[in-house]
CSV table of C-alpha atoms in Angstrom, one decimal:
chain,number,residue,atom,x,y,z
A,13,UNK,CA,-55.3,58.3,9.5
A,14,UNK,CA,-54.3,59.3,6.4
A,15,UNK,CA,-52.6,57.2,3.7
A,16,UNK,CA,-49.0,58.1,3.1
A,17,UNK,CA,-49.9,59.5,-0.3
A,18,UNK,CA,-52.5,61.8,0.7
A,19,UNK,CA,-52.3,65.1,1.3
A,20,UNK,CA,-53.3,66.5,4.7
A,21,UNK,CA,-56.4,68.6,4.3
A,22,UNK,CA,-59.5,69.9,6.1
A,23,UNK,CA,-62.9,69.1,4.8
A,24,UNK,CA,-65.9,70.9,5.3
A,25,UNK,CA,-69.5,69.9,4.1
A,26,UNK,CA,-72.3,72.4,4.6
A,27,UNK,CA,-76.0,71.2,3.8
A,28,UNK,CA,-77.9,73.6,1.7
A,29,UNK,CA,-81.7,73.6,0.9
A,30,UNK,CA,-82.3,72.6,-2.7
A,31,UNK,CA,-85.5,73.5,-4.6
A,32,UNK,CA,-85.9,70.5,-7.1
A,33,UNK,CA,-84.2,67.6,-8.4
A,34,UNK,CA,-82.0,68.2,-11.6
A,35,UNK,CA,-78.7,66.9,-13.2
A,36,UNK,CA,-76.3,65.3,-10.8
A,37,UNK,CA,-73.2,67.2,-12.0
A,38,UNK,CA,-74.5,70.5,-10.3
A,39,UNK,CA,-73.7,73.9,-12.0
A,40,UNK,CA,-70.9,75.5,-10.2
A,41,UNK,CA,-70.3,79.1,-8.9
A,42,UNK,CA,-67.2,80.9,-10.5
A,43,UNK,CA,-64.2,79.9,-8.7
A,44,UNK,CA,-65.4,76.6,-7.8
A,45,UNK,CA,-64.3,73.1,-8.7
A,46,UNK,CA,-66.0,70.2,-10.6
A,47,UNK,CA,-65.5,66.6,-10.5
A,48,UNK,CA,-65.0,64.9,-13.8
A,49,UNK,CA,-66.2,61.7,-15.0
A,50,UNK,CA,-63.5,59.0,-14.5
A,51,UNK,CA,-64.8,55.7,-13.3
A,52,UNK,CA,-67.3,53.5,-15.4
A,53,UNK,CA,-69.5,51.6,-12.6
A,54,UNK,CA,-70.4,48.2,-13.7
A,55,UNK,CA,-73.8,46.7,-12.6
A,56,UNK,CA,-73.7,44.7,-9.5
A,57,UNK,CA,-74.0,41.0,-9.4
A,58,UNK,CA,-75.7,40.7,-6.3
A,59,UNK,CA,-79.6,40.7,-6.2
A,60,UNK,CA,-80.5,42.8,-3.2
A,61,UNK,CA,-82.7,45.6,-4.1
A,62,UNK,CA,-85.3,48.1,-2.4
A,63,UNK,CA,-88.4,48.7,-4.6
A,64,UNK,CA,-86.5,48.0,-7.9
A,65,UNK,CA,-83.5,50.1,-6.8
A,66,UNK,CA,-79.8,48.8,-6.1
A,67,UNK,CA,-76.4,50.4,-6.0
A,68,UNK,CA,-74.6,51.1,-9.2
A,69,UNK,CA,-78.3,52.3,-10.8
A,70,UNK,CA,-77.9,55.8,-12.1
A,71,UNK,CA,-79.5,58.2,-9.7
A,72,UNK,CA,-82.0,59.6,-12.3
A,73,UNK,CA,-83.4,56.2,-12.9
A,74,UNK,CA,-83.7,55.4,-9.0
A,75,UNK,CA,-85.4,58.7,-8.4
A,76,UNK,CA,-87.9,57.7,-11.0
A,77,UNK,CA,-88.8,54.6,-9.5
A,78,UNK,CA,-88.8,55.9,-5.9
A,79,UNK,CA,-91.3,58.6,-7.0
A,80,UNK,CA,-93.5,56.2,-8.9
A,81,UNK,CA,-93.8,54.5,-5.7
A,82,UNK,CA,-94.4,57.3,-3.4
A,83,UNK,CA,-96.6,59.5,-5.7
A,84,UNK,CA,-94.6,62.4,-5.0
A,85,UNK,CA,-91.4,64.1,-5.8
A,86,UNK,CA,-88.4,63.2,-3.6
A,87,UNK,CA,-86.2,66.3,-2.1
A,88,UNK,CA,-82.7,66.7,-3.2
A,89,UNK,CA,-80.0,67.0,-0.5
A,90,UNK,CA,-77.0,69.1,-1.6
A,91,UNK,CA,-74.1,70.3,0.1
A,92,UNK,CA,-70.9,72.8,-0.4
A,93,UNK,CA,-67.8,70.6,-0.2
A,94,UNK,CA,-64.5,72.6,0.8
A,95,UNK,CA,-61.2,71.0,1.4
A,96,UNK,CA,-58.2,73.1,2.0
A,97,UNK,CA,-54.5,72.2,2.3
A,98,UNK,CA,-52.1,73.6,5.2
A,99,UNK,CA,-50.7,76.1,2.6
A,100,UNK,CA,-54.0,77.5,1.7
A,101,UNK,CA,-54.9,75.8,-1.4
A,102,UNK,CA,-58.6,74.8,-1.7
A,103,UNK,CA,-61.0,72.6,-3.5
A,104,UNK,CA,-64.6,73.7,-3.6
A,105,UNK,CA,-67.5,72.4,-5.2
A,106,UNK,CA,-71.5,72.1,-4.9
A,107,UNK,CA,-72.1,68.4,-4.4
A,108,UNK,CA,-75.6,66.3,-5.0
A,109,UNK,CA,-75.6,64.0,-1.9
A,110,UNK,CA,-78.8,62.2,-2.2
A,111,UNK,CA,-82.6,62.4,-2.3
A,112,UNK,CA,-85.0,62.1,0.8
A,113,UNK,CA,-88.9,61.9,1.2
A,114,UNK,CA,-90.1,65.2,2.2
A,115,UNK,CA,-92.4,65.5,5.2
A,116,UNK,CA,-90.9,62.6,7.4
A,117,UNK,CA,-90.5,64.8,10.6
A,118,UNK,CA,-88.8,63.8,14.0
A,119,UNK,CA,-92.4,63.7,15.6
A,120,UNK,CA,-93.9,61.6,12.9
A,121,UNK,CA,-91.1,59.0,13.4
A,122,UNK,CA,-91.1,59.2,17.3
A,123,UNK,CA,-94.1,60.4,18.8
A,124,UNK,CA,-97.0,59.2,16.4
A,125,UNK,CA,-98.6,56.2,15.2
A,126,UNK,CA,-99.6,57.3,11.7
A,127,UNK,CA,-98.3,54.9,8.7
A,128,UNK,CA,-95.4,56.5,6.9
A,129,UNK,CA,-93.0,55.3,4.0
A,130,UNK,CA,-89.6,57.1,4.2
A,131,UNK,CA,-86.8,56.4,1.3
A,132,UNK,CA,-83.5,58.0,1.1
A,133,UNK,CA,-80.9,57.8,-1.7
A,134,UNK,CA,-77.3,58.4,-1.5
A,135,UNK,CA,-75.4,59.1,-4.6
A,136,UNK,CA,-72.0,59.0,-5.6
A,137,UNK,CA,-69.8,61.8,-6.9
A,138,UNK,CA,-69.6,62.8,-10.8
A,139,UNK,CA,-66.3,61.2,-10.5
A,140,UNK,CA,-68.2,57.8,-10.5
A,141,UNK,CA,-71.1,59.0,-12.8
A,142,UNK,CA,-73.6,59.7,-10.1
A,143,UNK,CA,-74.7,56.5,-9.1
A,144,UNK,CA,-76.6,55.0,-6.2
A,145,UNK,CA,-74.4,54.0,-3.4
A,146,UNK,CA,-77.0,53.3,-0.7
A,147,UNK,CA,-80.7,52.9,-0.1
A,148,UNK,CA,-82.6,53.0,2.9
A,149,UNK,CA,-86.3,52.7,3.6
A,150,UNK,CA,-88.3,53.0,7.0
A,151,UNK,CA,-92.0,51.9,6.3
A,152,UNK,CA,-94.5,51.8,9.3
A,153,UNK,CA,-97.8,49.9,8.9
A,154,UNK,CA,-100.9,49.4,11.1
A,155,UNK,CA,-100.5,46.1,13.0
A,156,UNK,CA,-103.1,44.5,10.8
A,157,UNK,CA,-101.4,45.5,7.6
A,158,UNK,CA,-97.9,44.5,8.6
A,159,UNK,CA,-96.3,41.1,8.0
A,160,UNK,CA,-95.4,39.2,11.2
A,161,UNK,CA,-91.5,38.6,11.5
A,162,UNK,CA,-91.4,35.0,10.5
A,163,UNK,CA,-93.3,35.5,7.3
A,164,UNK,CA,-91.1,38.7,6.4
A,165,UNK,CA,-88.0,36.4,6.9
A,166,UNK,CA,-89.5,33.5,4.9
A,167,UNK,CA,-90.1,36.2,2.0
A,168,UNK,CA,-86.5,37.4,2.4
A,169,UNK,CA,-85.1,33.9,2.6
A,170,UNK,CA,-86.9,32.9,-0.8
A,171,UNK,CA,-85.3,36.0,-2.5
A,172,UNK,CA,-81.6,35.9,-1.0
A,173,UNK,CA,-81.1,32.8,1.0
A,174,UNK,CA,-80.1,32.5,4.6
A,175,UNK,CA,-79.0,35.5,6.2
A,176,UNK,CA,-75.4,35.9,7.2
A,177,UNK,CA,-76.2,36.9,10.8
A,178,UNK,CA,-79.6,37.3,13.0
A,179,UNK,CA,-80.2,39.4,16.2
A,180,UNK,CA,-83.3,38.9,18.4
A,181,UNK,CA,-84.5,41.3,21.0
A,182,UNK,CA,-87.8,41.9,22.7
A,183,UNK,CA,-90.3,43.1,19.8
A,184,UNK,CA,-87.6,43.3,17.3
A,185,UNK,CA,-85.8,40.9,14.8
A,186,UNK,CA,-82.9,41.9,12.6
A,187,UNK,CA,-81.2,40.1,9.7
A,188,UNK,CA,-78.2,40.8,7.6
A,189,UNK,CA,-77.1,39.4,4.2
A,190,UNK,CA,-73.6,40.4,3.6
A,191,UNK,CA,-71.1,39.9,0.7
A,192,UNK,CA,-67.3,39.7,0.9
A,193,UNK,CA,-65.1,42.0,-1.4
A,194,UNK,CA,-65.8,39.6,-4.5
A,195,UNK,CA,-69.5,40.2,-3.7
A,196,UNK,CA,-69.5,36.4,-2.9
A,197,UNK,CA,-72.6,35.7,0.0
A,198,UNK,CA,-71.3,35.4,3.5
A,199,UNK,CA,-72.4,32.3,5.3
A,200,UNK,CA,-74.2,32.6,8.4
A,201,UNK,CA,-71.9,33.1,11.2
A,202,UNK,CA,-74.4,33.0,14.0
A,203,UNK,CA,-77.0,34.7,16.1
A,204,UNK,CA,-78.7,35.0,19.6
A,205,UNK,CA,-77.9,37.6,22.3
A,206,UNK,CA,-74.4,37.8,21.8
A,207,UNK,CA,-74.0,37.2,18.0
A,208,UNK,CA,-70.9,36.8,15.9
A,209,UNK,CA,-70.8,39.3,13.3
A,210,UNK,CA,-70.3,38.9,9.3
A,211,UNK,CA,-68.8,42.4,8.9
A,212,UNK,CA,-66.3,44.5,10.8
A,213,UNK,CA,-68.1,46.9,12.9
A,214,UNK,CA,-67.8,50.6,12.6
A,215,UNK,CA,-68.5,50.9,9.0
A,216,UNK,CA,-70.6,54.2,7.9
A,217,UNK,CA,-74.4,53.8,7.6
A,218,UNK,CA,-74.6,55.7,4.4
A,219,UNK,CA,-73.0,55.9,1.1
A,220,UNK,CA,-72.0,59.6,0.8
A,221,UNK,CA,-68.7,60.7,-0.2
A,222,UNK,CA,-66.4,62.2,2.3
A,223,UNK,CA,-62.7,63.3,1.9
A,224,UNK,CA,-61.0,60.6,4.0
A,225,UNK,CA,-58.8,57.7,3.7
A,226,UNK,CA,-60.4,54.6,2.0
A,227,UNK,CA,-61.8,51.8,4.2
A,228,UNK,CA,-59.5,49.3,5.1
A,229,UNK,CA,-60.2,46.4,2.6
A,230,UNK,CA,-57.9,43.7,3.8
A,231,UNK,CA,-58.2,41.0,6.5
A,232,UNK,CA,-61.2,39.4,7.6
A,233,UNK,CA,-64.7,40.6,8.2
A,234,UNK,CA,-64.8,43.1,5.5
A,235,UNK,CA,-67.7,43.4,3.5
A,236,UNK,CA,-68.4,44.6,-0.1
A,237,UNK,CA,-72.1,45.1,0.4
A,238,UNK,CA,-74.7,44.5,3.0
A,239,UNK,CA,-78.4,44.3,2.9
A,240,UNK,CA,-80.0,45.1,6.7
A,241,UNK,CA,-83.5,44.3,7.5
A,242,UNK,CA,-85.2,44.9,10.9
A,243,UNK,CA,-88.9,44.2,12.0
A,244,UNK,CA,-90.2,45.9,15.2
A,245,UNK,CA,-93.9,45.7,16.5
A,246,UNK,CA,-95.5,47.5,18.8
A,247,UNK,CA,-99.4,47.1,20.0
A,248,UNK,CA,-100.6,48.8,17.1
A,249,UNK,CA,-98.1,49.2,14.3
A,250,UNK,CA,-95.3,47.3,12.8
A,251,UNK,CA,-92.3,49.3,11.5
A,252,UNK,CA,-89.8,47.6,8.8
A,253,UNK,CA,-86.6,49.2,8.2
A,254,UNK,CA,-84.3,48.1,5.0
A,255,UNK,CA,-80.7,49.5,4.5
A,256,UNK,CA,-78.8,48.5,1.6
A,257,UNK,CA,-75.1,50.1,1.1
A,258,UNK,CA,-72.4,48.9,-1.2
A,259,UNK,CA,-69.2,49.8,0.7
A,260,UNK,CA,-66.8,48.7,-2.3
A,261,UNK,CA,-68.6,51.0,-4.6
A,262,UNK,CA,-68.3,54.0,-1.8
A,263,UNK,CA,-64.7,53.2,-1.6
A,264,UNK,CA,-64.1,53.2,-5.5
A,265,UNK,CA,-65.8,56.4,-5.6
A,266,UNK,CA,-64.0,57.9,-2.7
A,267,UNK,CA,-60.4,57.0,-4.2
A,268,UNK,CA,-61.5,58.5,-7.7
A,269,UNK,CA,-63.0,61.7,-6.2
A,270,UNK,CA,-59.9,61.9,-3.5
A,271,UNK,CA,-57.5,61.9,-6.4
A,272,UNK,CA,-59.0,64.8,-8.3
A,273,UNK,CA,-59.2,66.8,-5.0
A,274,UNK,CA,-55.3,65.8,-4.4
A,275,UNK,CA,-54.2,67.1,-7.9
A,276,UNK,CA,-56.0,70.4,-7.1
A,277,UNK,CA,-54.3,70.7,-3.9
A,278,UNK,CA,-51.0,69.8,-5.1
A,279,UNK,CA,-50.9,72.2,-8.2
A,280,UNK,CA,-48.8,75.1,-8.6
A,281,UNK,CA,-50.8,78.1,-7.5
A,282,UNK,CA,-51.0,80.8,-10.1
A,283,UNK,CA,-50.7,84.3,-8.9
A,284,UNK,CA,-54.0,86.2,-7.9
A,285,UNK,CA,-55.0,89.4,-9.3
A,286,UNK,CA,-56.1,91.3,-6.4
A,287,UNK,CA,-55.6,94.9,-6.0
A,288,UNK,CA,-52.8,95.1,-3.5
């Protein structure tokens, strides 16, 4: 549902192949729009991080850290964002969405047992300075090299304390550390086959910009940031998943970018110069 002050619009995001990493404020084609830097993002007060990367970090610094870990370049993911109002006004821009580890195929993930290390970074719009909004890592190790669930949880609790919620199923253990909208840790709320949840369900699993109404930030079970970890075992491998998303930062970026889109869509249109 759109908020009362919002302009009804249709948004279209088309993913494009990108050849190499570069400046986050992408060059725009003639007639395209560009987000202007409007919000300064302060360092986040929580300790969660993945390979030294956490939300709020400049994306160029995060890419450097991940590429040093992987020993190869990440692939940027770009898109064309087009938002149109009912009366025909349009905001159109080339947008950097994030980065990902190249060569991680569906076959490798789902039909193979070879080790791999896959990283994905999501980036805010230039309206918030192109900073990290979310980090995801999936790493598969041979069973002899991977930690067992108990030792992994012990390591995580040394870093971040008791998780806010836990979930146990055959072969898989999952833990979630969550903060409220003030970034204060949410205490353990329960676990087991039917756990109580620390955060409202239905939050997106990424930190990418979309032209939508901001998240509802009032009421119970709203999380400012979450750090989720899962440990899955098979006969020959151990697969670990790490997901770190700053929903409050995503929401702030969305508001900053949406206001610029709305300003363009509500501006008085200048007459075209097309030969009629």
